[in-house]
Coordinates of C-alpha atoms and ligand atoms in Angstrom, one line a residue:
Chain A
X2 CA -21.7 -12.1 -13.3
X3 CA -23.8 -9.2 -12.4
X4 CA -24.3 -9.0 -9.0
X5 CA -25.9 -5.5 -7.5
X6 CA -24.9 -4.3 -4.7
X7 CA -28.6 -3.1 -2.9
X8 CA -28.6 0.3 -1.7
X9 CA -25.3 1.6 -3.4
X10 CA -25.6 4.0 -5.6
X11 CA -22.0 5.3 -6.0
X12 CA -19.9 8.5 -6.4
X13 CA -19.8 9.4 -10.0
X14 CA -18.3 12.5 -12.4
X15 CA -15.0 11.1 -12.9
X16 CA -14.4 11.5 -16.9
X17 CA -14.3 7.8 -18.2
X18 CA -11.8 9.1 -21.1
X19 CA -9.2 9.6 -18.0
X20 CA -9.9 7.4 -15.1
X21 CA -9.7 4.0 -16.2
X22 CA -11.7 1.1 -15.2
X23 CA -11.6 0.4 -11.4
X24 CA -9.8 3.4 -10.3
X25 CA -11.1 6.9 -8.5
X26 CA -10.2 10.6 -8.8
X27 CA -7.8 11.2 -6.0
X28 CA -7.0 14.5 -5.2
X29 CA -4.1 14.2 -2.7
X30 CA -1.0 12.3 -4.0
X31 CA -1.3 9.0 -1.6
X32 CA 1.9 6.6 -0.8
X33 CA 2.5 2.8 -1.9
X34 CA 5.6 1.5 -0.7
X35 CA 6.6 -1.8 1.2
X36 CA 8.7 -0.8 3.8
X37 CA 10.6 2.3 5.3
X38 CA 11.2 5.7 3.4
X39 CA 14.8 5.3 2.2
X40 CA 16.4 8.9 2.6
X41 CA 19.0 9.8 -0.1
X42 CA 21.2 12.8 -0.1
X43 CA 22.0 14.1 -3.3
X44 CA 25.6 14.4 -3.0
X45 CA 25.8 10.9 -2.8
X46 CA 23.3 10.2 -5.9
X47 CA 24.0 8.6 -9.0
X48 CA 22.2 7.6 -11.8
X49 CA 23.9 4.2 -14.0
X50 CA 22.8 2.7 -16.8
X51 CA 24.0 -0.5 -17.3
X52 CA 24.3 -2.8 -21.0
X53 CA 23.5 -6.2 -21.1
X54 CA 27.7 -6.4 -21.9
X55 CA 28.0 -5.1 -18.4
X56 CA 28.9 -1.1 -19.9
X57 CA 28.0 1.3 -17.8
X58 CA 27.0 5.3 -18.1
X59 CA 26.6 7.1 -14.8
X60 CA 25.7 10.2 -13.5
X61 CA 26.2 12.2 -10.6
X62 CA 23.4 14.7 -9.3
X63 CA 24.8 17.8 -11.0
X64 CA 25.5 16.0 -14.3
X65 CA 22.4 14.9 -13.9
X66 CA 20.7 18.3 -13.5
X67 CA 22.5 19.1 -16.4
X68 CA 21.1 17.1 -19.0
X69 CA 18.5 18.4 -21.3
X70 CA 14.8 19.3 -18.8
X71 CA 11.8 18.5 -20.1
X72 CA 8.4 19.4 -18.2
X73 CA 5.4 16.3 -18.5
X74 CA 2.3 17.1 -17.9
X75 CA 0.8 13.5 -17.2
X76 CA -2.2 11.4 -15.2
X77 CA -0.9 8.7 -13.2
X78 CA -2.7 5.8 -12.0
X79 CA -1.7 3.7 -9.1
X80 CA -2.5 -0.2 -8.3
X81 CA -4.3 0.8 -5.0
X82 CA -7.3 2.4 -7.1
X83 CA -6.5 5.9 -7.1
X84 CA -5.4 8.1 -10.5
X85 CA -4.8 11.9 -9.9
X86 CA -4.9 14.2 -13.3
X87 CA -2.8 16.7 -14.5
X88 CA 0.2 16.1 -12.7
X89 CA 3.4 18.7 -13.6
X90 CA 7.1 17.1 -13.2
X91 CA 10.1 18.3 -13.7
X92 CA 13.0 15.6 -15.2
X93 CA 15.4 14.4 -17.8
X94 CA 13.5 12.3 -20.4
X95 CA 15.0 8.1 -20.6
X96 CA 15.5 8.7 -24.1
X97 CA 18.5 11.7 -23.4
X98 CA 19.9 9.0 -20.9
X99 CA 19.8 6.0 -23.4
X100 CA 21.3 8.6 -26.2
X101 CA 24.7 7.5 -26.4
X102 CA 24.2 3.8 -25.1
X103 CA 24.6 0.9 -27.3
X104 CA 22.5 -2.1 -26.7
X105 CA 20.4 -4.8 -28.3
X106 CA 18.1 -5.7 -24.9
X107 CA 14.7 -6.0 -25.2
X108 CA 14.2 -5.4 -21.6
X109 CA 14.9 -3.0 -18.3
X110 CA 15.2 -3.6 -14.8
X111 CA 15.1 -0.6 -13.0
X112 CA 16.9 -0.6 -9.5
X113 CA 16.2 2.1 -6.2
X114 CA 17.8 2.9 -2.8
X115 CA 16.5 0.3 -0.4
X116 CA 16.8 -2.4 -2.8
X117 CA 13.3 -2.4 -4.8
X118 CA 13.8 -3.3 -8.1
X119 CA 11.2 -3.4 -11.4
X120 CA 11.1 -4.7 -14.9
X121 CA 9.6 -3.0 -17.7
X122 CA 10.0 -3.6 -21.5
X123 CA 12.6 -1.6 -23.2
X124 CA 10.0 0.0 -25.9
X125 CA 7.5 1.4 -22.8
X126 CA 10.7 3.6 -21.7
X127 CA 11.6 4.9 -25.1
X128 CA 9.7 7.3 -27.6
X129 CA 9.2 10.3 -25.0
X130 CA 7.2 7.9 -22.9
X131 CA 9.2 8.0 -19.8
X132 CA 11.6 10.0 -17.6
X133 CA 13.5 10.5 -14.6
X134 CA 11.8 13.1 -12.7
X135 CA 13.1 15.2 -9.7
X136 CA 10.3 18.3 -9.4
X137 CA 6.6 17.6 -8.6
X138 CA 3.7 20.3 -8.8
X139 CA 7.2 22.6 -8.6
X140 CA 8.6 21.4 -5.7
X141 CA 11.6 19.2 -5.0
X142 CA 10.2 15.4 -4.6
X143 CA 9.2 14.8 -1.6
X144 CA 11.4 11.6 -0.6
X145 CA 8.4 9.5 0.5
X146 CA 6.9 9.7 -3.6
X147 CA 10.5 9.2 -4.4
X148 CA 12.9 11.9 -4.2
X149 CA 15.2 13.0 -5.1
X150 CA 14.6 11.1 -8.0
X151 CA 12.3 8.2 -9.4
X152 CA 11.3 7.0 -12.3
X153 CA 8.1 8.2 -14.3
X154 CA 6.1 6.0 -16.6
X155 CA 3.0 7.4 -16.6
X156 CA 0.7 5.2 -19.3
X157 CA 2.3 1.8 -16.7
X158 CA 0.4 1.5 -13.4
X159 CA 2.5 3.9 -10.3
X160 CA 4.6 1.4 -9.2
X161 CA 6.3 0.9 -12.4
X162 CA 7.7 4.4 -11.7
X163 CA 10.1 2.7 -9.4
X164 CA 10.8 5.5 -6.4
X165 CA 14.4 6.3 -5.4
X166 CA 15.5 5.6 -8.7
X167 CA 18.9 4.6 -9.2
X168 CA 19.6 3.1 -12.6
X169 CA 17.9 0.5 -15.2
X170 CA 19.9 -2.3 -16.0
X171 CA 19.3 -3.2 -19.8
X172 CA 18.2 -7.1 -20.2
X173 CA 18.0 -9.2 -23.0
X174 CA 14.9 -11.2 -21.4
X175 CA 11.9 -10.1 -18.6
X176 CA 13.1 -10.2 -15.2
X177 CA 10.4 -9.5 -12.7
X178 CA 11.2 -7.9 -10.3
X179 CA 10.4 -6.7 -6.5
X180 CA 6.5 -6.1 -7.1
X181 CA 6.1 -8.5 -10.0
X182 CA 7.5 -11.6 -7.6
X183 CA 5.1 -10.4 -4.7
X184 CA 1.6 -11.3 -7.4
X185 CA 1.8 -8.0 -8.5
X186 CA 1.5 -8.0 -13.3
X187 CA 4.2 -8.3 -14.9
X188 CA 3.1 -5.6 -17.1
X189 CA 0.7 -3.4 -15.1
X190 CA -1.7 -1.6 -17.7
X191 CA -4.1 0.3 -16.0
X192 CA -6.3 0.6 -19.0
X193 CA -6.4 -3.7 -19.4
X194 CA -6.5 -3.9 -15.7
X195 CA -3.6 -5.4 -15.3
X196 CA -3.1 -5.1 -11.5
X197 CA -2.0 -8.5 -10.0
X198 CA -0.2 -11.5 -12.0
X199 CA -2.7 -13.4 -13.9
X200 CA -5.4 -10.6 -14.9
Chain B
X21 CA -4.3 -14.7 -9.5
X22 CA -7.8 -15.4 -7.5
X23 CA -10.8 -13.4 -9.2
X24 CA -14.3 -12.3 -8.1
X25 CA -15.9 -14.2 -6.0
X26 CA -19.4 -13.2 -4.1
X27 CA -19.5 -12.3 -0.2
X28 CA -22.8 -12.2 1.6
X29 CA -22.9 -10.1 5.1
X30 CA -23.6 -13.0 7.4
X31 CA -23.4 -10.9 11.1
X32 CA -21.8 -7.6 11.8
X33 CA -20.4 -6.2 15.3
X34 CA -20.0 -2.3 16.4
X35 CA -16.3 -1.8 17.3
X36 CA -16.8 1.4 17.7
X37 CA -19.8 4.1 17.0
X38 CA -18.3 4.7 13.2
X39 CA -16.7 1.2 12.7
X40 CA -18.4 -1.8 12.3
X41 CA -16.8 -5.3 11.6
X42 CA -18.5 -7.2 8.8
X43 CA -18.7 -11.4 9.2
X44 CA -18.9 -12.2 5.5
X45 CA -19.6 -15.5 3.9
X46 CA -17.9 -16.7 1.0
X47 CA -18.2 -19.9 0.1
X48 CA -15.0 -21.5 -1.4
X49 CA -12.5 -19.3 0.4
X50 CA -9.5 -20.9 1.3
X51 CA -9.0 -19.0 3.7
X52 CA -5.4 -16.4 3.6
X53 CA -1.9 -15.6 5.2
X54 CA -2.8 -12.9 8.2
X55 CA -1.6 -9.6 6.6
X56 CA -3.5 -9.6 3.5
X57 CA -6.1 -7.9 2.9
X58 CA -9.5 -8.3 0.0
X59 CA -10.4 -6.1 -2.6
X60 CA -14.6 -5.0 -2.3
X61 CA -16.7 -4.0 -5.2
X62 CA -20.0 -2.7 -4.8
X63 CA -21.8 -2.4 -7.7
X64 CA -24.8 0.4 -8.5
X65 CA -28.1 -0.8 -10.9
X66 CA -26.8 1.0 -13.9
X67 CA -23.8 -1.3 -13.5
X68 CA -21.2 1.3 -12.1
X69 CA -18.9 -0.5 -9.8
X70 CA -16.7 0.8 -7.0
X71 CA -13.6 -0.8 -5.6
X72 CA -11.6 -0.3 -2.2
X73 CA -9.1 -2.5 -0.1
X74 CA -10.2 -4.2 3.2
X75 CA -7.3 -6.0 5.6
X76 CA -8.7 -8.7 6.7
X77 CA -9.2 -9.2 10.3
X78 CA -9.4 -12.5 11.3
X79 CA -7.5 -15.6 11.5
X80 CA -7.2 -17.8 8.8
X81 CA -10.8 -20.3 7.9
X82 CA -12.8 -21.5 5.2
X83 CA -16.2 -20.4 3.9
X84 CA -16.0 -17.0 5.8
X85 CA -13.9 -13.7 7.0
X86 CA -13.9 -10.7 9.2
X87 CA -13.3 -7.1 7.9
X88 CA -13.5 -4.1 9.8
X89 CA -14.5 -1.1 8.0
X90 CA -13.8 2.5 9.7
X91 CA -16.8 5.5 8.0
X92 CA -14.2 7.9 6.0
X93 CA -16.8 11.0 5.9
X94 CA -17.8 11.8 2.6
X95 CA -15.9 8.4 1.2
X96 CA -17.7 6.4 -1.7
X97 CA -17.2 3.1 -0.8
X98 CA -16.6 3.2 3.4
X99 CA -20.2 4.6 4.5
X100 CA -22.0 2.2 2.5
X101 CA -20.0 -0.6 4.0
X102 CA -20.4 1.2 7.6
X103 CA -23.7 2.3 7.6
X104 CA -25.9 0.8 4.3
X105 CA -24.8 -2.7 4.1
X106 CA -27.0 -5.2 6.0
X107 CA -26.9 -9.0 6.6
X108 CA -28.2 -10.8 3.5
X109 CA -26.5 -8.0 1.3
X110 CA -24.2 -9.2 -1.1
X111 CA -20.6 -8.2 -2.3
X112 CA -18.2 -9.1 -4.5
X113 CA -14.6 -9.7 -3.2
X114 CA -11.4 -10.8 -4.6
X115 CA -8.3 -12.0 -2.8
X116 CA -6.5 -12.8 -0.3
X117 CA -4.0 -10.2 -2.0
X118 CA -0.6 -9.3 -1.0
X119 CA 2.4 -11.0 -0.4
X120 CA 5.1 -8.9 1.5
X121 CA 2.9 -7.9 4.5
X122 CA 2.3 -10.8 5.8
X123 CA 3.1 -12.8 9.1
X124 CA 4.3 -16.5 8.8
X125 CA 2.9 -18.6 11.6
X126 CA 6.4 -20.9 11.8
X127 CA 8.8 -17.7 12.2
X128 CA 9.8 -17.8 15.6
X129 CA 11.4 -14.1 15.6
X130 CA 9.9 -11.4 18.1
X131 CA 7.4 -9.2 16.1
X132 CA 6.5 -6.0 16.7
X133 CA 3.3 -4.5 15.7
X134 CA 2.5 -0.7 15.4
X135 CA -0.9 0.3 13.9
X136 CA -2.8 3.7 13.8
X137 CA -6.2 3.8 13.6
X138 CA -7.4 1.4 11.4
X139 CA -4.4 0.2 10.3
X140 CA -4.9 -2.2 13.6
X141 CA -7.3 -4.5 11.9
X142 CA -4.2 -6.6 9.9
X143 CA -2.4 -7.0 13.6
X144 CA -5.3 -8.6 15.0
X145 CA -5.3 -10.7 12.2
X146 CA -1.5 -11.9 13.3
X147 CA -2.7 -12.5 16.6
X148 CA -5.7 -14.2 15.9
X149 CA -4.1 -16.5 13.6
X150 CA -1.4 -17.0 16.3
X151 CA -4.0 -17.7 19.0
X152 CA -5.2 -19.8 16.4
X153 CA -2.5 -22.1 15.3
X154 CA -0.9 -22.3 19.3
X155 CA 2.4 -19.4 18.1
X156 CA 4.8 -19.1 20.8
X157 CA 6.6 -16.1 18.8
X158 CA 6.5 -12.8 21.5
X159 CA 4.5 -10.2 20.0
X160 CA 4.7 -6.6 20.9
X161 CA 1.9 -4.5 19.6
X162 CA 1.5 -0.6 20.4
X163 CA -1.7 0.4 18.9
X164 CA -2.1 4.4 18.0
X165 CA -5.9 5.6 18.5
X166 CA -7.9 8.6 19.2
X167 CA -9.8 8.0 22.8
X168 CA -10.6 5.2 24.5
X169 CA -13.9 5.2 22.4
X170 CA -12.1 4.6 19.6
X171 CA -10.9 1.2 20.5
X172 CA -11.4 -1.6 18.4
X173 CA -11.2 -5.1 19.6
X174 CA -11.1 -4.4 23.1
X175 CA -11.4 -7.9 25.3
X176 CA -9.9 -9.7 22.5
X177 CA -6.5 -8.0 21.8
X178 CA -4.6 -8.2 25.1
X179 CA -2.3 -10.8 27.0
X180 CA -6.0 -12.1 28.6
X181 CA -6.1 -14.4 25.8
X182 CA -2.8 -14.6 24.4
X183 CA 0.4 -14.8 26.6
X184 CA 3.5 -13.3 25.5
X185 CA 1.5 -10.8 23.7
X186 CA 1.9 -7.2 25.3
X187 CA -0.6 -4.5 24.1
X188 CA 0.2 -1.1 24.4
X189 CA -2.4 1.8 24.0
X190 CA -1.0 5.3 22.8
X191 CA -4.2 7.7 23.1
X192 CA -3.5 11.2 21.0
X193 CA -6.2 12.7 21.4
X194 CA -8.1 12.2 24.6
X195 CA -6.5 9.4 27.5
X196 CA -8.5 7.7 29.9
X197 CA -8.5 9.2 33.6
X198 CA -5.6 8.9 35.7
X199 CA -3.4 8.3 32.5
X200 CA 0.3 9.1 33.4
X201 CA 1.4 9.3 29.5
X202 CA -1.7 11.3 28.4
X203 CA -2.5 11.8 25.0
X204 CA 0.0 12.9 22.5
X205 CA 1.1 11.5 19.2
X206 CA 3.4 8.2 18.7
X207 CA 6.6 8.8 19.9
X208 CA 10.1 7.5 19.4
X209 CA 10.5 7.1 22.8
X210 CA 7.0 4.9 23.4
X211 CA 8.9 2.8 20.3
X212 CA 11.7 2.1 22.4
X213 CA 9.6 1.4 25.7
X214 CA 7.2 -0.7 24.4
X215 CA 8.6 -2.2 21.0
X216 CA 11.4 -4.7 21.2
X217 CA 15.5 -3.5 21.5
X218 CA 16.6 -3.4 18.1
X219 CA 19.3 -6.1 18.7
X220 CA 16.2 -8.8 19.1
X221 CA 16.2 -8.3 15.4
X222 CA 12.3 -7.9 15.7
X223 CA 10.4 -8.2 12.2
X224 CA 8.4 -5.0 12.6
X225 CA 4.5 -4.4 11.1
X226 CA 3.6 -0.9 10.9
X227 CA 0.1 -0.2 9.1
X228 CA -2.2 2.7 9.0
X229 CA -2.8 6.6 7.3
X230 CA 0.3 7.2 5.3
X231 CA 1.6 9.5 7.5
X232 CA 1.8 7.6 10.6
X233 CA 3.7 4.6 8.9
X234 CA 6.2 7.2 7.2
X235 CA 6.7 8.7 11.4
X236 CA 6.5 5.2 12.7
X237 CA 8.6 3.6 10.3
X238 CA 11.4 6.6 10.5
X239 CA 11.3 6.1 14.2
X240 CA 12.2 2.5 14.2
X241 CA 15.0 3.2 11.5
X242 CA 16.5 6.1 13.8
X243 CA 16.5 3.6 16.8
X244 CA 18.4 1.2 15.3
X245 CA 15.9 -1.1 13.3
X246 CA 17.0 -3.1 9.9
X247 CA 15.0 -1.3 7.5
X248 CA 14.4 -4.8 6.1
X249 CA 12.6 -5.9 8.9
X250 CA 10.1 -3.2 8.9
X251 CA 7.3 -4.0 6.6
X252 CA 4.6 -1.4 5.9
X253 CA 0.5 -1.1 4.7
X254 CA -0.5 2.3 4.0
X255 CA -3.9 3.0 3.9
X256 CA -4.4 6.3 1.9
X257 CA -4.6 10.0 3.8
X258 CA -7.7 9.1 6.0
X259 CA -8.0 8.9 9.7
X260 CA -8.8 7.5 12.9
X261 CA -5.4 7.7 14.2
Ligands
LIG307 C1 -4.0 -2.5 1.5 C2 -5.1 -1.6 2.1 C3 -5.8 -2.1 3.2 C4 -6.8 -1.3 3.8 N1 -7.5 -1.8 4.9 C5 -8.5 -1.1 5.5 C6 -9.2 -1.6 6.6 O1 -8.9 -2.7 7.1 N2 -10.1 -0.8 7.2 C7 -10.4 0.4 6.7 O2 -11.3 1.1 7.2 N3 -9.8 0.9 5.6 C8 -8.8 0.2 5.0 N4 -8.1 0.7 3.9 C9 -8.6 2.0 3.3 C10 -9.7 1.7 2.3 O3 -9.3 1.0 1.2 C11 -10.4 3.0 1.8 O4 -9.4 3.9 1.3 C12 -11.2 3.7 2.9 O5 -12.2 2.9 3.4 C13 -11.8 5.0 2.3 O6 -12.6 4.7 1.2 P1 -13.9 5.5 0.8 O7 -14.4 5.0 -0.5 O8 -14.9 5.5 1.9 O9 -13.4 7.0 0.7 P2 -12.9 7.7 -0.7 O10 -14.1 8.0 -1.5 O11 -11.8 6.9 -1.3 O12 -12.4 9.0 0.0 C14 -11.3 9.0 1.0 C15 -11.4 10.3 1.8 O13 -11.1 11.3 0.9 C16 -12.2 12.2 0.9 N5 -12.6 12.5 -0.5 C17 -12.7 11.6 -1.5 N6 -13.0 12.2 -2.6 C18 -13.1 13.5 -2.4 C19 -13.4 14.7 -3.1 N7 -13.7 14.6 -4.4 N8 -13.3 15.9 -2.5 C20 -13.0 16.0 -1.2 N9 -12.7 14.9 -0.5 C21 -12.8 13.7 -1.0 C22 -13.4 11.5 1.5 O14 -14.1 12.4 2.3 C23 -12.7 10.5 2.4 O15 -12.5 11.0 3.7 C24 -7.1 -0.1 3.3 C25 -6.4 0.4 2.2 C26 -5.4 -0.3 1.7 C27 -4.6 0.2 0.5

């Protein structure tokens, strides 16, 4: 269905290689969350990951801080229509977590503060694709995109990178979580279009 | 999930000089839960297409629904919807969308409302369908906006029409003569006047620019509030707060 829209002619310039379909340069770094900012001090932080066997590695904020640092240089793209370019983080990359853990799950469930929770296939964290960040644009994250920490997974629409981060439990099966259950895609590409369950 | 479907502009009313509700028809909506909101696409000649979210603001109805669109200065999508569009003009829309901000007509709790700006079109769209569907559940709504001028809704969103709805205006920027509060930002303490005690276990609504939900929503927490009963819709960085 074609239908034009008389009389609008549109903003364009946004490099079609970058933005994908549907979305719009943004260049302030808006907020999509459901309820309250959950503020979390970093004394009391941890970071678990926890096998499908019920095993579990944690980390406090220090050990944390201590793990190897890598620096991604990403674009982001967020359900609500807006991606923003050439973003600079600061964090510790999923693969250095999973390093030492032993498990066959196909699967992760990644649970915040304030009890938000999201599921992502094991294979979309792995492979240098995905990391626990704790700096933006050189700054300490802000808590209301997340901080101290949250997760950053940046070829997955924005809410993927679950804010407030607290751990990812490994799954052997897909277990939607918080967004997925309220019609948002189980997968969330931005490049498909993936935004609510069913596209 | 519910795909494109096309909207025509049917009648449109002035809420305010840069805000103009838009009575679209769509025929085969099922109408939606008050809360959600509709994505718009306009779509240029050469086929570009442009995509923005709209609350909705009415209560719930076949065949038709309300939006109210506030002009975001040098926006895309917003000053074509404010200023361009006119009746016979067609859309496409998709929705209703979202499933967390929404108020069920059967809950009998106390509800409290807090929008900024814009971010009171969703509200009305509680109280409409509450009007609506006879609600008895006490509403509370404290509605953050400019000036008087800026008002949207006004005659329709007050106890006039619905008892045990209490509306409370917090001017920032200019107040009406004679005001005793004046005009000054949102505060905790018109939360704790006007809202309801935190042991009513209130649900709470908060909606509008980002920045005023992250205040509002901070505000209720630090009097008391279950942050599981505060549910937010942030617009984006714009205005009209
Ligand atoms: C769930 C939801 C519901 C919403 N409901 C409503 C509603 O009921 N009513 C309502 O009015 N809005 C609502 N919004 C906001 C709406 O979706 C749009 O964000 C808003 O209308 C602005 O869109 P726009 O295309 O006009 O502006 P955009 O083009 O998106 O720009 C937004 C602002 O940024 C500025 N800007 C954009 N690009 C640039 C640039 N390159 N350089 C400098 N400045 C720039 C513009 O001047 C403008 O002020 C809702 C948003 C969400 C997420």
């Amino acid at each position: 269905m074609n239908l034009i829209t008389r009389g609008f002619h549109g903003r364009r310039g946004g490099d079609p290689a970058r933005i994908p379909p549907g979305q719009y340069e943004a260049h302030d770094f808006p907020v999509l969350s459901v309820g309250p900012t959950p503020r979390v001090d970093t004394d009391d932080w941890a970071f678990t990951v926890t096998t499908e066997t019920g095993t579990a590695h944690s980390w406090t904020w220090d050990e944390f801080l201590g793990l190897a640092q890598e620096r991604p240089h990403v674009d982001i793209h967020c359900v609500t229509r807006w991606s923003k370019l050439d973003t600079d983080w600061v964090g510790v990359s999923v693969d250095t977590l999973l390093a030492d853990v032993e498990s066959t799950a196909d699967y992760a469930v990644a649970h915040s503060y304030g009890g938000y929770t999201t599921n992502l296939p094991l294979e979309d964290l792995t492979d240098g694709q995905a990391w626990i960040v704790h700096t933006f644009d050189g700054e300490p994250l802000a808590a209301e995109h997340g901080g101290p920490a949250r997760l950053l997974v940046p070829h997955l629409y924005f809410w993927k990178s679950a804010k407030w981060v607290k751990g990812l439990t490994l799954t052997p099966g897909d277990e939607p979580g918080f967004w997925e259950q309220a019609g948002y895609h189980d997968y969330g590409d931005p490049w498909r279009e993936q935004r609510y369950r069913g596209d | 999930m519910p795909s494109w479907t096309t909207a025509t502009l049917e009648a449109d009313r002035w809420e305010t000089p840069t805000a103009r509700t838009l009575v679209l028809s769509v025929p085969g909506w099922a109408g939606h839960r008050p809360g959600q909101h509709v994505d718009v696409q306009l779509r240029a000649e050469d086929g570009y297409t442009a995509e923005r979210s709209y609350s909705i603001a009415s209560a719930s109805g076949p065949d038709r629904l309300e939006l109210t669109v506030q002009l975001a200065p040098g926006g895309e999508v917003s000053p074509y919807l404010v200023q361009e569009f006119r009746p016979g003009d067609r859309v496409r829309v998709r929705g209703p969308l979202g499933g967390w901000f929404v108020w069920r007509t059967a809950d009998p709790d106390p509800v409290v409302l807090v929008g900024g700006g814009s971010g009171v079109v969703p509200l009305a769209s509680m109280v409409r369908e509450r009007r609506r569907t006879g609600g008895r559940a006490l509403f509370r709504i404290l509605y953050s906006l400019r000036s008087p001028d800026d008002r949207y809704y006004a005659g329709d969103l007050g106890a006039a029409s619905d008892p045990g709805v209490d509306v409370f205006l917090a001017y920032t920027r200019s107040a009406p003569p004679g005001s005793v509060r004046g005009a000054k930002r949102l505060s905790v303490a018109d939360l704790n006047t006007h809202g309801f005690p935190a042991e009513f276990t209130p649900l709470c609504y908060v909606c509008g620019p980002t920045g005023f939900v992250e205040t509002v929503a901070d505000g209720l927490i630090a009097l008391g509030h279950d942050p599981r009963r505060i549910r937010t819709e942030r617009y984006g960085s714009g205005g009209g707060r």
